[in-house]
Amino acid sequence: MRRDRDEVREFLTGLARLTVRGVAVSWEPLTAGGRRVELPTYAFQRERYWLEVPSAVGDVTTAGLAPSEHPLLGAIMRRADVDGVVFTGRWSLRTHPWLGEHRVGSSVVFPGTGFVELLVRAGDEVGCGRIEELTQETPLVVPEHGALQLQVVVGAPEEPGLRGVAVYSRVEDADEDVPWTRHASGLLSHSEASPGFELAQWPPAGAEALDVDNLYQRLADAGLVYGERFQGLKAGWIKGENIYAEIRLPEHAVAEAEQYALHPAVLDAALQSSGLNDSPEMQATAYVPFSWSGVSLFAVGASVLRVCVRHVARDRVS
């Protein structure tokens, strides 16, 4: 019993707590005339009905800029010193809440797949459809409060047909003398590749199913905490050295994916599939991508993927 609380409610609450802890309680005197029913054994399904309201972007042309038409990049400006461009953006967990669904430990860390998205958009602007290389140098941590300013700087053409690119950020309310941090750099090229794969038969004939049920709990135990958008890996198979996987964004994020070349959460889930057949020792370690090469995109706005992944080294996949 508790002072100043309803005795019947407190008594029944105590009985309920005993019940869920395995103590046998006779409920018949309380529920005379009632009947016992079974609770459903499936996991309760949660469905969001909140409207995803994008952050408003003003008329950037009044500042001598052009709209970038990309959710992570607010504006674009042609450089005056060389034949290059600068993209600018502003991020926060309020304007881009999906960023908060990618955490390493207790920090919100911009995913490596996000840098791929930024370079793909930058390459489109200068006619470079391929990322020859991309290396992350410093993690881009998104603050829990406040906002970040972002710049993606594309340099002049180099030989043979390459352009350098780099990604910088700075806390919005930082002092003017605080320098920008370079998080990633790379090279863009004009190379026009063609798809070297075909996944029309699904799943591939002879592929054996892999268990994906405990994947996200294992990742969380290893320090990678994914929100709903980043938990897109729905099924996996293995055939020879290839791992196949199906990726699907939650229904409320499908329209969001159409605004991106390839939503970072979708590509991240594709990379997660590379660990489905790892040994228990490997599964206990959290891996995040930091280096890329030979990236080409052939279709945009996808919310469902069929994936083929192959390990080419202990810590490298294609």
Short mmCIF file of C-alpha atoms in Angstrom, two decimals:
data_model
loop_
_atom_site.label_atom_id
_atom_site.label_comp_id
_atom_site.label_asym_id
_atom_site.label_seq_id
_atom_site.Cartn_x
_atom_site.Cartn_y
_atom_site.Cartn_z
CA MET A 1 0.00 0.00 0.00
CA ARG A 2 1.01 3.63 -0.51
CA ARG A 3 -0.21 6.63 1.47
CA ASP A 4 -2.67 8.88 -0.39
CA ARG A 5 -3.09 6.35 -3.23
CA ASP A 6 -6.11 4.26 -4.15
CA GLU A 7 -5.88 0.98 -2.25
CA VAL A 8 -7.57 -1.22 -4.88
CA ARG A 9 -5.44 0.18 -7.70
CA GLU A 10 -2.22 -0.28 -5.70
CA PHE A 11 -3.19 -3.81 -4.72
CA LEU A 12 -3.98 -4.84 -8.32
CA THR A 13 -0.80 -3.18 -9.59
CA GLY A 14 1.19 -5.24 -7.11
CA LEU A 15 -0.51 -8.45 -8.29
CA ALA A 16 0.24 -7.53 -11.91
CA ARG A 17 3.92 -6.99 -11.12
CA LEU A 18 4.08 -10.38 -9.43
CA THR A 19 2.41 -12.01 -12.44
CA VAL A 20 4.84 -10.66 -15.05
CA ARG A 21 7.72 -11.82 -12.85
CA GLY A 22 6.46 -15.40 -12.95
CA VAL A 23 4.60 -15.66 -9.64
CA ALA A 24 1.38 -17.71 -9.86
CA VAL A 25 -1.59 -15.49 -9.02
CA SER A 26 -5.20 -16.72 -8.85
CA TRP A 27 -7.29 -14.13 -10.69
CA GLU A 28 -10.60 -16.03 -10.60
CA PRO A 29 -12.01 -14.32 -7.47
CA LEU A 30 -11.47 -10.95 -9.16
CA THR A 31 -12.68 -11.88 -12.64
CA ALA A 32 -15.64 -14.10 -11.86
CA GLY A 33 -17.77 -14.49 -14.98
CA GLY A 34 -14.95 -13.36 -17.25
CA ARG A 35 -12.95 -15.43 -19.75
CA ARG A 36 -9.26 -15.81 -20.52
CA VAL A 37 -8.01 -14.69 -23.96
CA GLU A 38 -4.60 -15.09 -25.55
CA LEU A 39 -2.47 -12.07 -26.40
CA PRO A 40 -1.07 -11.98 -29.93
CA THR A 41 2.35 -13.61 -30.22
CA TYR A 42 3.67 -11.34 -33.00
CA ALA A 43 5.63 -8.16 -32.37
CA PHE A 44 3.34 -5.15 -32.22
CA GLN A 45 3.52 -3.13 -35.43
CA ARG A 46 4.16 0.59 -35.12
CA GLU A 47 3.17 2.93 -37.93
CA ARG A 48 3.97 6.62 -38.13
CA TYR A 49 1.34 9.13 -39.20
CA TRP A 50 3.31 12.31 -38.53
CA LEU A 51 3.85 14.43 -41.60
CA GLU A 52 7.50 14.85 -42.55
CA VAL A 53 7.77 18.60 -43.05
CA PRO A 54 10.93 19.60 -44.97
CA SER A 55 12.91 22.60 -43.86
CA ALA A 56 12.02 25.74 -45.77
CA VAL A 57 14.64 27.21 -48.08
CA GLY A 58 14.41 30.89 -48.92
CA ASP A 59 15.15 32.55 -52.23
CA VAL A 60 18.91 32.04 -52.37
CA THR A 61 19.13 33.92 -55.67
CA THR A 62 18.88 37.18 -53.73
CA ALA A 63 22.32 36.34 -52.28
CA GLY A 64 23.85 35.64 -55.67
CA LEU A 65 23.47 31.87 -55.35
CA ALA A 66 21.47 29.23 -57.19
CA PRO A 67 19.27 26.57 -55.55
CA SER A 68 20.88 23.12 -55.55
CA GLU A 69 17.59 21.19 -55.50
CA HIS A 70 19.00 18.70 -53.03
CA PRO A 71 17.82 18.16 -49.41
CA LEU A 72 21.36 18.24 -47.97
CA LEU A 73 22.62 21.17 -50.02
CA GLY A 74 20.79 24.48 -49.98
CA ALA A 75 22.63 26.46 -52.65
CA ILE A 76 25.38 26.37 -55.26
CA MET A 77 27.80 29.03 -56.43
CA ARG A 78 30.22 29.07 -59.36
CA ARG A 79 33.75 29.84 -58.20
CA ALA A 80 35.28 33.06 -59.51
CA ASP A 81 38.91 31.92 -59.28
CA VAL A 82 38.73 28.59 -61.14
CA ASP A 83 36.31 26.51 -63.18
CA GLY A 84 34.70 24.93 -60.13
CA VAL A 85 31.67 25.12 -57.85
CA VAL A 86 30.87 25.41 -54.16
CA PHE A 87 27.80 23.87 -52.58
CA THR A 88 26.56 25.14 -49.22
CA GLY A 89 24.19 23.63 -46.72
CA ARG A 90 22.93 23.84 -43.16
CA TRP A 91 22.08 20.78 -41.09
CA SER A 92 20.56 20.13 -37.70
CA LEU A 93 18.58 17.31 -36.13
CA ARG A 94 15.51 19.51 -36.44
CA THR A 95 15.87 20.18 -40.18
CA HIS A 96 17.17 16.69 -41.02
CA PRO A 97 15.85 14.36 -38.28
CA TRP A 98 16.94 11.20 -40.10
CA LEU A 99 20.56 12.08 -39.29
CA GLY A 100 19.80 11.20 -35.66
CA GLU A 101 19.12 7.60 -36.68
CA HIS A 102 22.82 6.92 -37.33
CA ARG A 103 24.75 6.82 -34.07
CA VAL A 104 28.19 5.53 -33.25
CA GLY A 105 28.22 5.07 -29.51
CA SER A 106 26.37 8.08 -28.11
CA SER A 107 27.25 10.46 -30.98
CA VAL A 108 25.26 11.28 -34.11
CA VAL A 109 27.76 10.65 -36.91
CA PHE A 110 27.08 11.52 -40.54
CA PRO A 111 27.24 8.17 -42.40
CA GLY A 112 29.95 7.42 -44.91
CA THR A 113 27.22 6.76 -47.47
CA GLY A 114 26.18 10.40 -46.99
CA PHE A 115 29.54 11.55 -48.38
CA VAL A 116 28.90 9.39 -51.44
CA GLU A 117 25.55 11.16 -51.89
CA LEU A 118 27.20 14.59 -51.64
CA LEU A 119 29.86 13.73 -54.22
CA VAL A 120 27.32 12.21 -56.61
CA ARG A 121 25.36 15.48 -56.56
CA ALA A 122 28.54 17.52 -56.97
CA GLY A 123 29.65 15.33 -59.87
CA ASP A 124 26.33 15.78 -61.63
CA GLU A 125 26.81 19.54 -61.55
CA VAL A 126 30.18 19.41 -63.34
CA GLY A 127 29.50 16.47 -65.67
CA CYS A 128 31.51 13.89 -63.69
CA GLY A 129 29.39 10.80 -63.23
CA ARG A 130 31.90 8.63 -61.36
CA ILE A 131 33.61 8.83 -57.99
CA GLU A 132 37.12 7.60 -58.65
CA GLU A 133 38.03 7.76 -54.99
CA LEU A 134 36.66 9.12 -51.74
CA THR A 135 38.37 9.04 -48.36
CA GLN A 136 36.92 10.15 -45.05
CA GLU A 137 39.50 11.97 -42.99
CA THR A 138 37.60 13.19 -39.91
CA PRO A 139 34.21 12.01 -38.61
CA LEU A 140 31.43 14.54 -39.12
CA VAL A 141 29.59 14.65 -35.80
CA VAL A 142 26.18 16.32 -35.87
CA PRO A 143 25.47 18.24 -32.63
CA GLU A 144 22.45 17.28 -30.54
CA HIS A 145 21.56 20.98 -30.39
CA GLY A 146 22.32 23.78 -32.82
CA ALA A 147 23.31 23.46 -36.47
CA LEU A 148 26.24 22.84 -38.79
CA GLN A 149 27.31 24.81 -41.83
CA LEU A 150 28.54 22.71 -44.74
CA GLN A 151 30.56 23.28 -47.91
CA VAL A 152 31.31 20.89 -50.77
CA VAL A 153 34.09 22.38 -52.90
CA VAL A 154 34.75 21.11 -56.44
CA GLY A 155 38.02 22.14 -58.06
CA ALA A 156 39.04 22.86 -61.64
CA PRO A 157 39.53 20.03 -64.16
CA GLU A 158 42.80 18.15 -63.82
CA GLU A 159 44.54 15.66 -66.11
CA PRO A 160 43.24 13.29 -67.29
CA GLY A 161 39.66 14.58 -66.86
CA LEU A 162 39.64 14.48 -63.06
CA ARG A 163 38.31 17.01 -60.55
CA GLY A 164 39.25 17.23 -56.90
CA VAL A 165 36.46 17.57 -54.34
CA ALA A 166 36.35 18.11 -50.58
CA VAL A 167 33.69 18.33 -47.86
CA TYR A 168 33.98 20.83 -44.98
CA SER A 169 31.85 21.74 -41.97
CA ARG A 170 31.76 24.19 -39.07
CA VAL A 171 29.44 24.70 -36.13
CA GLU A 172 27.03 27.49 -37.03
CA ASP A 173 27.53 29.60 -33.90
CA ALA A 174 31.33 29.18 -33.80
CA ASP A 175 33.55 32.25 -33.56
CA GLU A 176 34.70 33.68 -36.87
CA ASP A 177 38.31 32.62 -36.24
CA VAL A 178 37.36 28.95 -35.80
CA PRO A 179 38.61 27.12 -38.91
CA TRP A 180 36.51 24.83 -41.07
CA THR A 181 37.12 21.08 -40.69
CA ARG A 182 37.78 18.98 -43.78
CA HIS A 183 35.97 15.66 -43.39
CA ALA A 184 36.46 14.00 -46.76
CA SER A 185 38.24 14.44 -50.06
CA GLY A 186 38.23 12.65 -53.37
CA LEU A 187 38.35 12.67 -57.15
CA LEU A 188 35.52 12.84 -59.68
CA SER A 189 35.84 11.68 -63.28
CA HIS A 190 33.96 11.68 -66.61
CA SER A 191 34.19 7.90 -66.92
CA GLU A 192 30.92 6.40 -68.15
CA ALA A 193 30.69 2.85 -66.84
CA SER A 194 27.88 0.39 -67.53
CA PRO A 195 26.33 -2.04 -65.04
CA GLY A 196 28.34 -5.25 -64.77
CA PHE A 197 25.65 -7.22 -62.98
CA GLU A 198 22.11 -8.50 -63.43
CA LEU A 199 19.72 -9.36 -60.59
CA ALA A 200 16.46 -10.04 -62.42
CA GLN A 201 16.11 -13.54 -60.96
CA TRP A 202 15.40 -13.01 -57.27
CA PRO A 203 16.64 -14.54 -55.12
CA PRO A 204 19.30 -16.10 -57.36
CA ALA A 205 18.82 -19.78 -58.07
CA GLY A 206 20.58 -21.99 -55.56
CA ALA A 207 21.15 -19.23 -53.00
CA GLU A 208 20.79 -20.23 -49.33
CA ALA A 209 18.88 -17.99 -46.93
CA LEU A 210 20.82 -16.17 -44.19
CA ASP A 211 19.49 -15.15 -40.78
CA VAL A 212 18.92 -11.39 -40.51
CA ASP A 213 16.71 -11.35 -37.41
CA ASN A 214 19.36 -10.41 -34.85
CA LEU A 215 21.53 -8.21 -37.06
CA TYR A 216 20.58 -4.84 -35.59
CA GLN A 217 20.85 -6.01 -32.01
CA ARG A 218 24.36 -7.30 -32.77
CA LEU A 219 25.29 -3.98 -34.37
CA ALA A 220 23.92 -2.08 -31.38
CA ASP A 221 25.95 -4.29 -29.02
CA ALA A 222 29.03 -3.43 -31.10
CA GLY A 223 28.33 0.32 -30.86
CA LEU A 224 26.36 1.07 -34.06
CA VAL A 225 22.86 2.19 -33.12
CA TYR A 226 20.54 2.45 -36.12
CA GLY A 227 17.11 4.06 -36.27
CA GLU A 228 14.22 2.83 -38.39
CA ARG A 229 15.43 4.23 -41.72
CA PHE A 230 18.81 2.54 -41.33
CA GLN A 231 17.25 -0.84 -40.48
CA GLY A 232 16.37 -1.56 -44.09
CA LEU A 233 17.97 -5.00 -44.47
CA LYS A 234 14.99 -7.36 -44.79
CA ALA A 235 16.41 -10.60 -46.21
CA GLY A 236 19.73 -12.14 -47.15
CA TRP A 237 21.11 -15.10 -49.09
CA ILE A 238 24.51 -16.56 -49.92
CA LYS A 239 25.73 -18.34 -53.03
CA GLY A 240 29.41 -19.10 -53.38
CA GLU A 241 31.36 -15.96 -52.50
CA ASN A 242 28.42 -13.63 -53.12
CA ILE A 243 26.00 -12.34 -50.52
CA TYR A 244 22.62 -11.16 -51.78
CA ALA A 245 20.26 -8.93 -49.86
CA GLU A 246 16.99 -7.08 -50.16
CA ILE A 247 16.81 -3.54 -48.79
CA ARG A 248 13.59 -1.65 -48.17
CA LEU A 249 12.99 1.77 -46.59
CA PRO A 250 10.01 2.16 -44.23
CA GLU A 251 6.86 3.35 -45.97
CA HIS A 252 6.96 6.86 -44.50
CA ALA A 253 10.46 7.44 -45.95
CA VAL A 254 9.74 6.40 -49.55
CA ALA A 255 8.86 9.92 -50.69
CA GLU A 256 11.98 11.20 -48.93
CA ALA A 257 14.15 8.79 -50.92
CA GLU A 258 12.91 10.29 -54.18
CA GLN A 259 14.69 13.55 -53.32
CA TYR A 260 18.11 11.86 -53.19
CA ALA A 261 20.32 10.28 -55.82
CA LEU A 262 20.57 7.26 -53.47
CA HIS A 263 19.38 7.83 -49.91
CA PRO A 264 22.31 7.31 -47.51
CA ALA A 265 20.19 5.02 -45.31
CA VAL A 266 19.49 2.72 -48.28
CA LEU A 267 23.14 2.46 -49.29
CA ASP A 268 24.19 1.97 -45.65
CA ALA A 269 21.80 -0.97 -45.31
CA ALA A 270 23.27 -2.44 -48.50
CA LEU A 271 26.72 -2.36 -46.89
CA GLN A 272 25.36 -3.95 -43.71
CA SER A 273 24.62 -7.07 -45.73
CA SER A 274 28.36 -7.69 -46.13
CA GLY A 275 28.48 -8.85 -42.49
CA LEU A 276 25.67 -11.42 -42.66
CA ASN A 277 28.08 -14.34 -43.04
CA ASP A 278 30.83 -13.03 -40.76
CA SER A 279 32.37 -15.20 -38.07
CA PRO A 280 31.31 -14.54 -34.45
CA GLU A 281 34.62 -12.74 -33.89
CA MET A 282 33.98 -10.38 -36.81
CA GLN A 283 30.35 -9.82 -35.77
CA ALA A 284 31.53 -8.53 -32.38
CA THR A 285 33.30 -5.62 -34.10
CA ALA A 286 31.60 -2.54 -35.57
CA TYR A 287 32.74 -1.61 -39.08
CA VAL A 288 31.91 1.64 -40.85
CA PRO A 289 32.95 2.57 -44.41
CA PHE A 290 35.61 5.24 -44.76
CA SER A 291 37.08 4.74 -48.25
CA TRP A 292 35.43 4.27 -51.65
CA SER A 293 36.57 3.79 -55.24
CA GLY A 294 34.91 3.29 -58.61
CA VAL A 295 31.39 4.40 -57.60
CA SER A 296 28.82 4.86 -60.39
CA LEU A 297 25.08 5.39 -60.05
CA PHE A 298 22.70 4.20 -62.79
CA ALA A 299 19.27 4.98 -61.29
CA VAL A 300 18.07 7.56 -58.75
CA GLY A 301 15.48 7.80 -55.98
CA ALA A 302 15.36 4.10 -55.07
CA SER A 303 13.69 2.97 -51.84
CA VAL A 304 13.99 -0.77 -52.57
CA LEU A 305 17.28 -2.42 -53.59
CA ARG A 306 18.51 -5.81 -54.68
CA VAL A 307 22.13 -6.10 -53.57
CA CYS A 308 25.08 -8.29 -54.46
CA VAL A 309 28.14 -7.98 -52.20
CA ARG A 310 31.44 -9.85 -52.32
CA HIS A 311 34.38 -9.67 -49.91
CA VAL A 312 37.60 -8.93 -51.77
CA ALA A 313 39.67 -8.65 -48.57
CA ARG A 314 39.09 -8.92 -44.82
CA ASP A 315 37.94 -5.30 -44.61
CA ARG A 316 37.02 -4.54 -48.22
CA VAL A 317 33.93 -5.35 -50.26
CA SER A 318 32.62 -4.73 -53.75
#
